[in-house]
mmCIF file with all atom_site columns, C-alpha atoms in Angstrom:
data_model
loop_
_atom_site.group_PDB
_atom_site.id
_atom_site.type_symbol
_atom_site.label_atom_id
_atom_site.label_alt_id
_atom_site.label_comp_id
_atom_site.label_asym_id
_atom_site.label_entity_id
_atom_site.label_seq_id
_atom_site.pdbx_PDB_ins_code
_atom_site.Cartn_x
_atom_site.Cartn_y
_atom_site.Cartn_z
_atom_site.occupancy
_atom_site.B_iso_or_equiv
_atom_site.pdbx_formal_charge
_atom_site.auth_seq_id
_atom_site.auth_comp_id
_atom_site.auth_asym_id
_atom_site.auth_atom_id
_atom_site.pdbx_PDB_model_num
ATOM 1   C CA . MET A 1 1   ? -32.843 -11.444 27.723  1.00 0.00 ? 1   MET A CA 1
ATOM 2   C CA . THR A 1 2   ? -35.711 -12.818 25.682  1.00 0.00 ? 2   THR A CA 1
ATOM 3   C CA . TYR A 1 3   ? -35.434 -15.074 22.663  1.00 0.00 ? 3   TYR A CA 1
ATOM 4   C CA . SER A 1 4   ? -36.738 -12.294 20.369  1.00 0.00 ? 4   SER A CA 1
ATOM 5   C CA . ARG A 1 5   ? -33.961 -9.913  21.475  1.00 0.00 ? 5   ARG A CA 1
ATOM 6   C CA . ILE A 1 6   ? -31.311 -12.528 20.812  1.00 0.00 ? 6   ILE A CA 1
ATOM 7   C CA . LEU A 1 7   ? -32.813 -13.265 17.400  1.00 0.00 ? 7   LEU A CA 1
ATOM 8   C CA . PHE A 1 8   ? -33.052 -9.544  16.587  1.00 0.00 ? 8   PHE A CA 1
ATOM 9   C CA . GLY A 1 9   ? -29.408 -9.016  17.575  1.00 0.00 ? 9   GLY A CA 1
ATOM 10  C CA . ALA A 1 10  ? -28.225 -11.956 15.490  1.00 0.00 ? 10  ALA A CA 1
ATOM 11  C CA . LEU A 1 11  ? -30.234 -10.796 12.468  1.00 0.00 ? 11  LEU A CA 1
ATOM 12  C CA . SER A 1 12  ? -28.918 -7.241  12.844  1.00 0.00 ? 12  SER A CA 1
ATOM 13  C CA . VAL A 1 13  ? -25.300 -8.424  12.878  1.00 0.00 ? 13  VAL A CA 1
ATOM 14  C CA . ALA A 1 14  ? -25.910 -10.699 9.889   1.00 0.00 ? 14  ALA A CA 1
ATOM 15  C CA . THR A 1 15  ? -27.594 -7.884  7.951   1.00 0.00 ? 15  THR A CA 1
ATOM 16  C CA . LEU A 1 16  ? -24.812 -5.386  8.673   1.00 0.00 ? 16  LEU A CA 1
ATOM 17  C CA . SER A 1 17  ? -22.140 -7.962  7.820   1.00 0.00 ? 17  SER A CA 1
ATOM 18  C CA . SER A 1 18  ? -23.670 -8.517  4.394   1.00 0.00 ? 18  SER A CA 1
ATOM 19  C CA . CYS A 1 19  ? -23.391 -4.816  3.546   1.00 0.00 ? 19  CYS A CA 1
ATOM 20  C CA . ALA A 1 20  ? -20.129 -3.198  2.555   1.00 0.00 ? 20  ALA A CA 1
ATOM 21  C CA . TYR A 1 21  ? -18.825 -0.443  4.842   1.00 0.00 ? 21  TYR A CA 1
ATOM 22  C CA . HIS A 1 22  ? -18.768 2.098   1.990   1.00 0.00 ? 22  HIS A CA 1
ATOM 23  C CA . GLU A 1 23  ? -22.439 1.389   1.292   1.00 0.00 ? 23  GLU A CA 1
ATOM 24  C CA . ILE A 1 24  ? -23.461 1.917   4.922   1.00 0.00 ? 24  ILE A CA 1
ATOM 25  C CA . ASN A 1 25  ? -21.378 5.039   5.630   1.00 0.00 ? 25  ASN A CA 1
ATOM 26  C CA . PRO A 1 26  ? -19.569 6.423   2.550   1.00 0.00 ? 26  PRO A CA 1
ATOM 27  C CA . GLU A 1 27  ? -18.117 9.462   4.370   1.00 0.00 ? 27  GLU A CA 1
ATOM 28  C CA . ALA A 1 28  ? -16.574 7.319   7.111   1.00 0.00 ? 28  ALA A CA 1
ATOM 29  C CA . ALA A 1 29  ? -15.311 4.842   4.507   1.00 0.00 ? 29  ALA A CA 1
ATOM 30  C CA . LEU A 1 30  ? -13.549 7.626   2.563   1.00 0.00 ? 30  LEU A CA 1
ATOM 31  C CA . ALA A 1 31  ? -12.042 9.015   5.785   1.00 0.00 ? 31  ALA A CA 1
ATOM 32  C CA . ASP A 1 32  ? -10.741 5.533   6.681   1.00 0.00 ? 32  ASP A CA 1
ATOM 33  C CA . ILE A 1 33  ? -9.168  5.142   3.229   1.00 0.00 ? 33  ILE A CA 1
ATOM 34  C CA . ARG A 1 34  ? -7.474  8.551   3.401   1.00 0.00 ? 34  ARG A CA 1
ATOM 35  C CA . ALA A 1 35  ? -6.201  7.986   6.925   1.00 0.00 ? 35  ALA A CA 1
ATOM 36  C CA . ASN A 1 36  ? -4.648  4.681   5.906   1.00 0.00 ? 36  ASN A CA 1
ATOM 37  C CA . ASN A 1 37  ? -3.227  5.207   2.413   1.00 0.00 ? 37  ASN A CA 1
ATOM 38  C CA . GLY A 1 38  ? -1.025  8.255   3.005   1.00 0.00 ? 38  GLY A CA 1
ATOM 39  C CA . TYR A 1 39  ? -3.469  10.759  1.469   1.00 0.00 ? 39  TYR A CA 1
ATOM 40  C CA . ASN A 1 40  ? -3.472  12.955  4.579   1.00 0.00 ? 40  ASN A CA 1
ATOM 41  C CA . GLU A 1 41  ? 0.340   13.179  4.575   1.00 0.00 ? 41  GLU A CA 1
ATOM 42  C CA . LEU A 1 42  ? 0.678   14.228  0.944   1.00 0.00 ? 42  LEU A CA 1
ATOM 43  C CA . SER A 1 43  ? -0.039  17.907  1.605   1.00 0.00 ? 43  SER A CA 1
ATOM 44  C CA . ASP A 1 44  ? 2.616   18.161  4.336   1.00 0.00 ? 44  ASP A CA 1
ATOM 45  C CA . VAL A 1 45  ? 5.894   18.499  2.408   1.00 0.00 ? 45  VAL A CA 1
ATOM 46  C CA . GLU A 1 46  ? 8.562   20.954  3.505   1.00 0.00 ? 46  GLU A CA 1
ATOM 47  C CA . SER A 1 47  ? 10.886  22.835  1.190   1.00 0.00 ? 47  SER A CA 1
ATOM 48  C CA . GLY A 1 48  ? 14.207  21.033  0.812   1.00 0.00 ? 48  GLY A CA 1
ATOM 49  C CA . THR A 1 49  ? 12.590  17.601  0.904   1.00 0.00 ? 49  THR A CA 1
ATOM 50  C CA . ALA A 1 50  ? 10.449  15.304  -1.222  1.00 0.00 ? 50  ALA A CA 1
ATOM 51  C CA . LYS A 1 51  ? 7.994   12.828  0.279   1.00 0.00 ? 51  LYS A CA 1
ATOM 52  C CA . LEU A 1 52  ? 7.370   9.284   -0.938  1.00 0.00 ? 52  LEU A CA 1
ATOM 53  C CA . ILE A 1 53  ? 4.262   7.373   0.117   1.00 0.00 ? 53  ILE A CA 1
ATOM 54  C CA . LEU A 1 54  ? 4.700   3.675   -0.692  1.00 0.00 ? 54  LEU A CA 1
ATOM 55  C CA . ARG A 1 55  ? 1.735   1.293   -0.661  1.00 0.00 ? 55  ARG A CA 1
ATOM 56  C CA . ALA A 1 56  ? 0.310   -1.845  -2.241  1.00 0.00 ? 56  ALA A CA 1
ATOM 57  C CA . ALA A 1 57  ? -2.859  -2.101  -4.341  1.00 0.00 ? 57  ALA A CA 1
ATOM 58  C CA . GLY A 1 58  ? -4.854  -4.674  -6.263  1.00 0.00 ? 58  GLY A CA 1
ATOM 59  C CA . SER A 1 59  ? -4.861  -7.446  -3.638  1.00 0.00 ? 59  SER A CA 1
ATOM 60  C CA . GLY A 1 60  ? -4.160  -8.042  0.015   1.00 0.00 ? 60  GLY A CA 1
ATOM 61  C CA . TYR A 1 61  ? -0.773  -9.651  -0.568  1.00 0.00 ? 61  TYR A CA 1
ATOM 62  C CA . PRO A 1 62  ? 2.153   -7.861  1.102   1.00 0.00 ? 62  PRO A CA 1
ATOM 63  C CA . ALA A 1 63  ? 4.836   -5.948  -0.781  1.00 0.00 ? 63  ALA A CA 1
ATOM 64  C CA . ASN A 1 64  ? 8.317   -5.166  0.507   1.00 0.00 ? 64  ASN A CA 1
ATOM 65  C CA . PHE A 1 65  ? 9.765   -1.780  -0.443  1.00 0.00 ? 65  PHE A CA 1
ATOM 66  C CA . SER A 1 66  ? 13.415  -0.781  -0.492  1.00 0.00 ? 66  SER A CA 1
ATOM 67  C CA . ILE A 1 67  ? 15.246  2.269   -1.825  1.00 0.00 ? 67  ILE A CA 1
ATOM 68  C CA . SER A 1 68  ? 18.724  3.147   -3.037  1.00 0.00 ? 68  SER A CA 1
ATOM 69  C CA . THR A 1 69  ? 20.442  6.389   -3.987  1.00 0.00 ? 69  THR A CA 1
ATOM 70  C CA . SER A 1 70  ? 23.513  4.606   -5.332  1.00 0.00 ? 70  SER A CA 1
ATOM 71  C CA . SER A 1 71  ? 24.785  5.805   -8.700  1.00 0.00 ? 71  SER A CA 1
ATOM 72  C CA . GLN A 1 72  ? 25.062  2.119   -9.679  1.00 0.00 ? 72  GLN A CA 1
ATOM 73  C CA . ALA A 1 73  ? 21.957  0.177   -10.643 1.00 0.00 ? 73  ALA A CA 1
ATOM 74  C CA . CYS A 1 74  ? 20.643  -2.373  -8.141  1.00 0.00 ? 74  CYS A CA 1
ATOM 75  C CA . ARG A 1 75  ? 23.175  -1.556  -5.410  1.00 0.00 ? 75  ARG A CA 1
ATOM 76  C CA . ASP A 1 76  ? 22.975  -0.625  -1.731  1.00 0.00 ? 76  ASP A CA 1
ATOM 77  C CA . PHE A 1 77  ? 19.243  -0.979  -1.112  1.00 0.00 ? 77  PHE A CA 1
ATOM 78  C CA . THR A 1 78  ? 17.785  -0.159  2.289   1.00 0.00 ? 78  THR A CA 1
ATOM 79  C CA . SER A 1 79  ? 14.538  -1.888  3.257   1.00 0.00 ? 79  SER A CA 1
ATOM 80  C CA . LEU A 1 80  ? 11.680  0.402   4.288   1.00 0.00 ? 80  LEU A CA 1
ATOM 81  C CA . GLY A 1 81  ? 9.324   -2.410  5.311   1.00 0.00 ? 81  GLY A CA 1
ATOM 82  C CA . ASN A 1 82  ? 6.179   -4.194  4.160   1.00 0.00 ? 82  ASN A CA 1
ATOM 83  C CA . ALA A 1 83  ? 2.861   -2.688  3.121   1.00 0.00 ? 83  ALA A CA 1
ATOM 84  C CA . ALA A 1 84  ? -0.401  -4.366  2.147   1.00 0.00 ? 84  ALA A CA 1
ATOM 85  C CA . TYR A 1 85  ? -3.898  -3.371  1.107   1.00 0.00 ? 85  TYR A CA 1
ATOM 86  C CA . ALA A 1 86  ? -6.407  -4.510  3.761   1.00 0.00 ? 86  ALA A CA 1
ATOM 87  C CA . GLY A 1 87  ? -9.732  -3.562  2.189   1.00 0.00 ? 87  GLY A CA 1
ATOM 88  C CA . ARG A 1 88  ? -9.926  -0.083  3.695   1.00 0.00 ? 88  ARG A CA 1
ATOM 89  C CA . GLY A 1 89  ? -13.221 1.612   2.941   1.00 0.00 ? 89  GLY A CA 1
ATOM 90  C CA . ILE A 1 90  ? -14.869 -1.669  1.971   1.00 0.00 ? 90  ILE A CA 1
ATOM 91  C CA . VAL A 1 91  ? -14.541 -3.743  5.145   1.00 0.00 ? 91  VAL A CA 1
ATOM 92  C CA . TYR A 1 92  ? -15.032 -2.314  8.617   1.00 0.00 ? 92  TYR A CA 1
ATOM 93  C CA . PRO A 1 93  ? -11.928 -0.651  10.113  1.00 0.00 ? 93  PRO A CA 1
ATOM 94  C CA . TRP A 1 94  ? -11.595 -3.272  12.870  1.00 0.00 ? 94  TRP A CA 1
ATOM 95  C CA . ILE A 1 95  ? -11.422 -6.003  10.217  1.00 0.00 ? 95  ILE A CA 1
ATOM 96  C CA . ALA A 1 96  ? -8.778  -4.100  8.217   1.00 0.00 ? 96  ALA A CA 1
ATOM 97  C CA . ASN A 1 97  ? -6.778  -3.509  11.430  1.00 0.00 ? 97  ASN A CA 1
ATOM 98  C CA . ALA A 1 98  ? -6.885  -7.235  12.243  1.00 0.00 ? 98  ALA A CA 1
ATOM 99  C CA . VAL A 1 99  ? -5.718  -8.107  8.711   1.00 0.00 ? 99  VAL A CA 1
ATOM 100 C CA . GLN A 1 100 ? -2.768  -5.685  8.982   1.00 0.00 ? 100 GLN A CA 1
ATOM 101 C CA . ARG A 1 101 ? -1.745  -7.053  12.381  1.00 0.00 ? 101 ARG A CA 1
ATOM 102 C CA . GLY A 1 102 ? -2.064  -10.650 11.184  1.00 0.00 ? 102 GLY A CA 1
ATOM 103 C CA . ARG A 1 103 ? 0.124   -10.004 8.151   1.00 0.00 ? 103 ARG A CA 1
ATOM 104 C CA . ARG A 1 104 ? 2.575   -7.779  10.075  1.00 0.00 ? 104 ARG A CA 1
ATOM 105 C CA . THR A 1 105 ? 2.283   -5.063  7.468   1.00 0.00 ? 105 THR A CA 1
ATOM 106 C CA . GLU A 1 106 ? 1.638   -1.335  7.441   1.00 0.00 ? 106 GLU A CA 1
ATOM 107 C CA . PRO A 1 107 ? -1.086  0.288   5.355   1.00 0.00 ? 107 PRO A CA 1
ATOM 108 C CA . TYR A 1 108 ? 1.589   2.525   3.807   1.00 0.00 ? 108 TYR A CA 1
ATOM 109 C CA . LEU A 1 109 ? 5.205   3.596   4.313   1.00 0.00 ? 109 LEU A CA 1
ATOM 110 C CA . VAL A 1 110 ? 6.697   7.099   4.263   1.00 0.00 ? 110 VAL A CA 1
ATOM 111 C CA . HIS A 1 111 ? 10.178  8.080   3.094   1.00 0.00 ? 111 HIS A CA 1
ATOM 112 C CA . GLU A 1 112 ? 11.703  11.554  2.950   1.00 0.00 ? 112 GLU A CA 1
ATOM 113 C CA . ALA A 1 113 ? 13.854  11.755  -0.189  1.00 0.00 ? 113 ALA A CA 1
ATOM 114 C CA . LYS A 1 114 ? 16.470  14.287  -1.215  1.00 0.00 ? 114 LYS A CA 1
ATOM 115 C CA . PRO A 1 115 ? 15.182  16.481  -4.067  1.00 0.00 ? 115 PRO A CA 1
ATOM 116 C CA . GLY A 1 116 ? 17.211  16.407  -7.280  1.00 0.00 ? 116 GLY A CA 1
ATOM 117 C CA . GLU A 1 117 ? 18.902  13.111  -6.352  1.00 0.00 ? 117 GLU A CA 1
ATOM 118 C CA . PRO A 1 118 ? 17.912  10.063  -8.441  1.00 0.00 ? 118 PRO A CA 1
ATOM 119 C CA . ILE A 1 119 ? 16.363  7.324   -6.337  1.00 0.00 ? 119 ILE A CA 1
ATOM 120 C CA . GLN A 1 120 ? 15.783  3.655   -7.119  1.00 0.00 ? 120 GLN A CA 1
ATOM 121 C CA . VAL A 1 121 ? 12.664  2.088   -5.623  1.00 0.00 ? 121 VAL A CA 1
ATOM 122 C CA . ARG A 1 122 ? 12.361  -1.695  -5.516  1.00 0.00 ? 122 ARG A CA 1
ATOM 123 C CA . GLY A 1 123 ? 9.115   -3.563  -4.837  1.00 0.00 ? 123 GLY A CA 1
ATOM 124 C CA . TYR A 1 124 ? 8.933   -7.270  -4.130  1.00 0.00 ? 124 TYR A CA 1
ATOM 125 C CA . GLY A 1 125 ? 5.725   -9.143  -3.347  1.00 0.00 ? 125 GLY A CA 1
ATOM 126 C CA . SER A 1 126 ? 4.874   -12.447 -1.701  1.00 0.00 ? 126 SER A CA 1
ATOM 127 C CA . TRP A 1 127 ? 1.643   -14.346 -2.311  1.00 0.00 ? 127 TRP A CA 1
ATOM 128 C CA . ALA A 1 128 ? -0.096  -17.477 -1.056  1.00 0.00 ? 128 ALA A CA 1
ATOM 129 C CA . ASP A 1 129 ? -3.173  -19.210 -2.410  1.00 0.00 ? 129 ASP A CA 1
ATOM 130 C CA . GLY A 1 130 ? -5.316  -22.239 -1.613  1.00 0.00 ? 130 GLY A CA 1
ATOM 131 C CA . THR A 1 131 ? -5.586  -24.629 1.304   1.00 0.00 ? 131 THR A CA 1
ATOM 132 C CA . GLY A 1 132 ? -4.358  -28.108 2.214   1.00 0.00 ? 132 GLY A CA 1
ATOM 133 C CA . SER A 1 133 ? -2.632  -29.972 -0.602  1.00 0.00 ? 133 SER A CA 1
ATOM 134 C CA . GLY A 1 134 ? -3.630  -27.211 -3.059  1.00 0.00 ? 134 GLY A CA 1
ATOM 135 C CA . TYR A 1 135 ? -1.685  -24.548 -1.136  1.00 0.00 ? 135 TYR A CA 1
ATOM 136 C CA . ARG A 1 136 ? 0.775   -22.582 -3.271  1.00 0.00 ? 136 ARG A CA 1
ATOM 137 C CA . THR A 1 137 ? 3.128   -19.706 -2.507  1.00 0.00 ? 137 THR A CA 1
ATOM 138 C CA . GLY A 1 138 ? 5.293   -17.502 -4.649  1.00 0.00 ? 138 GLY A CA 1
ATOM 139 C CA . HIS A 1 139 ? 6.823   -14.123 -5.280  1.00 0.00 ? 139 HIS A CA 1
ATOM 140 C CA . CYS A 1 140 ? 6.380   -11.337 -7.765  1.00 0.00 ? 140 CYS A CA 1
ATOM 141 C CA . GLY A 1 141 ? 9.213   -9.045  -8.696  1.00 0.00 ? 141 GLY A CA 1
ATOM 142 C CA . PRO A 1 142 ? 11.415  -7.491  -7.843  1.00 0.00 ? 142 PRO A CA 1
ATOM 143 C CA . VAL A 1 143 ? 10.210  -4.548  -9.880  1.00 0.00 ? 143 VAL A CA 1
ATOM 144 C CA . THR A 1 144 ? 12.598  -1.602  -9.758  1.00 0.00 ? 144 THR A CA 1
ATOM 145 C CA . VAL A 1 145 ? 12.217  1.942   -11.085 1.00 0.00 ? 145 VAL A CA 1
ATOM 146 C CA . GLN A 1 146 ? 14.336  5.066   -10.902 1.00 0.00 ? 146 GLN A CA 1
ATOM 147 C CA . PHE A 1 147 ? 13.203  8.677   -10.958 1.00 0.00 ? 147 PHE A CA 1
ATOM 148 C CA . THR A 1 148 ? 14.330  12.049  -9.605  1.00 0.00 ? 148 THR A CA 1
ATOM 149 C CA . PRO A 1 149 ? 12.058  13.630  -6.981  1.00 0.00 ? 149 PRO A CA 1
ATOM 150 C CA . GLN A 1 150 ? 11.542  17.397  -7.150  1.00 0.00 ? 150 GLN A CA 1
ATOM 151 C CA . ASP A 1 151 ? 11.755  19.828  -4.255  1.00 0.00 ? 151 ASP A CA 1
ATOM 152 C CA . ALA A 1 152 ? 8.602   20.076  -2.087  1.00 0.00 ? 152 ALA A CA 1
ATOM 153 C CA . HIS A 1 153 ? 6.816   17.418  -4.159  1.00 0.00 ? 153 HIS A CA 1
ATOM 154 C CA . ALA A 1 154 ? 4.941   14.384  -2.854  1.00 0.00 ? 154 ALA A CA 1
ATOM 155 C CA . TYR A 1 155 ? 4.821   11.055  -4.668  1.00 0.00 ? 155 TYR A CA 1
ATOM 156 C CA . THR A 1 156 ? 2.803   7.885   -4.338  1.00 0.00 ? 156 THR A CA 1
ATOM 157 C CA . ILE A 1 157 ? 4.504   4.661   -5.334  1.00 0.00 ? 157 ILE A CA 1
ATOM 158 C CA . GLU A 1 158 ? 2.146   1.709   -5.583  1.00 0.00 ? 158 GLU A CA 1
ATOM 159 C CA . PHE A 1 159 ? 3.122   -1.915  -5.917  1.00 0.00 ? 159 PHE A CA 1
ATOM 160 C CA . VAL A 1 160 ? 0.170   -3.000  -8.056  1.00 0.00 ? 160 VAL A CA 1
ATOM 161 C CA . TRP A 1 161 ? -0.851  -6.657  -8.011  1.00 0.00 ? 161 TRP A CA 1
ATOM 162 C CA . GLY A 1 162 ? -2.339  -7.960  -11.239 1.00 0.00 ? 162 GLY A CA 1
ATOM 163 C CA . SER A 1 163 ? -3.548  -11.399 -12.274 1.00 0.00 ? 163 SER A CA 1
ATOM 164 C CA . ASN A 1 164 ? -1.469  -14.617 -12.484 1.00 0.00 ? 164 ASN A CA 1
ATOM 165 C CA . PRO A 1 165 ? -0.091  -12.907 -10.177 1.00 0.00 ? 165 PRO A CA 1
ATOM 166 C CA . ALA A 1 166 ? 1.734   -10.156 -12.020 1.00 0.00 ? 166 ALA A CA 1
ATOM 167 C CA . CYS A 1 167 ? 2.985   -6.919  -10.497 1.00 0.00 ? 167 CYS A CA 1
ATOM 168 C CA . SER A 1 168 ? 4.225   -3.447  -11.388 1.00 0.00 ? 168 SER A CA 1
ATOM 169 C CA . LEU A 1 169 ? 5.262   -0.181  -9.746  1.00 0.00 ? 169 LEU A CA 1
ATOM 170 C CA . ASN A 1 170 ? 3.138   2.874   -10.432 1.00 0.00 ? 170 ASN A CA 1
ATOM 171 C CA . VAL A 1 171 ? 4.724   6.262   -9.602  1.00 0.00 ? 171 VAL A CA 1
ATOM 172 C CA . MET A 1 172 ? 2.527   9.363   -9.403  1.00 0.00 ? 172 MET A CA 1
ATOM 173 C CA . ASP A 1 173 ? 3.299   12.967  -8.527  1.00 0.00 ? 173 ASP A CA 1
ATOM 174 C CA . ALA A 1 174 ? 0.648   13.574  -5.869  1.00 0.00 ? 174 ALA A CA 1
ATOM 175 C CA . THR A 1 175 ? 1.686   17.069  -4.819  1.00 0.00 ? 175 THR A CA 1
ATOM 176 C CA . ASN A 1 176 ? -1.879  17.942  -5.774  1.00 0.00 ? 176 ASN A CA 1
ATOM 177 C CA . ARG A 1 177 ? -3.266  14.949  -3.922  1.00 0.00 ? 177 ARG A CA 1
ATOM 178 C CA . ASP A 1 178 ? -6.682  15.190  -5.592  1.00 0.00 ? 178 ASP A CA 1
ATOM 179 C CA . ALA A 1 179 ? -5.224  15.225  -9.112  1.00 0.00 ? 179 ALA A CA 1
ATOM 180 C CA . PRO A 1 180 ? -2.091  13.030  -9.195  1.00 0.00 ? 180 PRO A CA 1
ATOM 181 C CA . VAL A 1 181 ? -0.165  12.793  -12.461 1.00 0.00 ? 181 VAL A CA 1
ATOM 182 C CA . SER A 1 182 ? 1.996   9.970   -13.775 1.00 0.00 ? 182 SER A CA 1
ATOM 183 C CA . VAL A 1 183 ? 5.761   10.344  -13.405 1.00 0.00 ? 183 VAL A CA 1
ATOM 184 C CA . PRO A 1 184 ? 8.096   9.119   -16.156 1.00 0.00 ? 184 PRO A CA 1
ATOM 185 C CA . VAL A 1 185 ? 10.416  6.500   -14.672 1.00 0.00 ? 185 VAL A CA 1
ATOM 186 C CA . GLN A 1 186 ? 13.333  4.437   -15.848 1.00 0.00 ? 186 GLN A CA 1
ATOM 187 C CA . ILE A 1 187 ? 12.843  0.684   -15.440 1.00 0.00 ? 187 ILE A CA 1
ATOM 188 C CA . VAL A 1 188 ? 15.880  -0.878  -13.765 1.00 0.00 ? 188 VAL A CA 1
ATOM 189 C CA . ALA A 1 189 ? 16.117  -4.467  -14.986 1.00 0.00 ? 189 ALA A CA 1
ATOM 190 C CA . ASP A 1 190 ? 17.526  -7.547  -13.267 1.00 0.00 ? 190 ASP A CA 1
ATOM 191 C CA . CYS A 1 191 ? 17.784  -6.256  -9.700  1.00 0.00 ? 191 CYS A CA 1
ATOM 192 C CA . PRO A 1 192 ? 18.100  -9.134  -7.220  1.00 0.00 ? 192 PRO A CA 1
ATOM 193 C CA . ALA A 1 193 ? 15.323  -9.948  -4.775  1.00 0.00 ? 193 ALA A CA 1
ATOM 194 C CA . PRO A 1 194 ? 15.806  -8.666  -1.232  1.00 0.00 ? 194 PRO A CA 1
ATOM 195 C CA . VAL A 1 195 ? 17.564  -11.021 1.173   1.00 0.00 ? 195 VAL A CA 1
ATOM 196 C CA . ARG A 1 196 ? 15.042  -12.552 3.565   1.00 0.00 ? 196 ARG A CA 1
#
């Protein structure tokens, strides 16, 4: 292999790396987002059930989701797992896959809920920032909401990271996945953090 081929290859990789995936191939970027945020599952809801798609947004920090159908607030939660945003649609899929594996998170979680039965959803996030002696870690939440899913409806529940870091839960009725609408929820205060 000649020096010019090596130089050309190195320059090509550097040039492609400086461009965002969605700028190079917007259709593939959108397909990657939809395949990894639950969008494709939202239209597949059977009668007699309600589907919840749980995911994190706003940063790459992981969020733990748990649910409860107890009639008492903040009781009997079952953990569904951890989800994190990995830059889908912006970074190349292989990079996003490596981030998910490294953090041991899923891009989204799915839960089949019973229609007409109130459900509590708890989100709890962990964050880390800095390096060396400036390294800090912390938690955000838990944030807990309650709502009643409707028959054959699909919902997205996002643990949204804000600044400082702050966090919230955003619940949307995504039965029409291209036009989701906000769902009124009841905030459940003072729920304990999940046991680690």
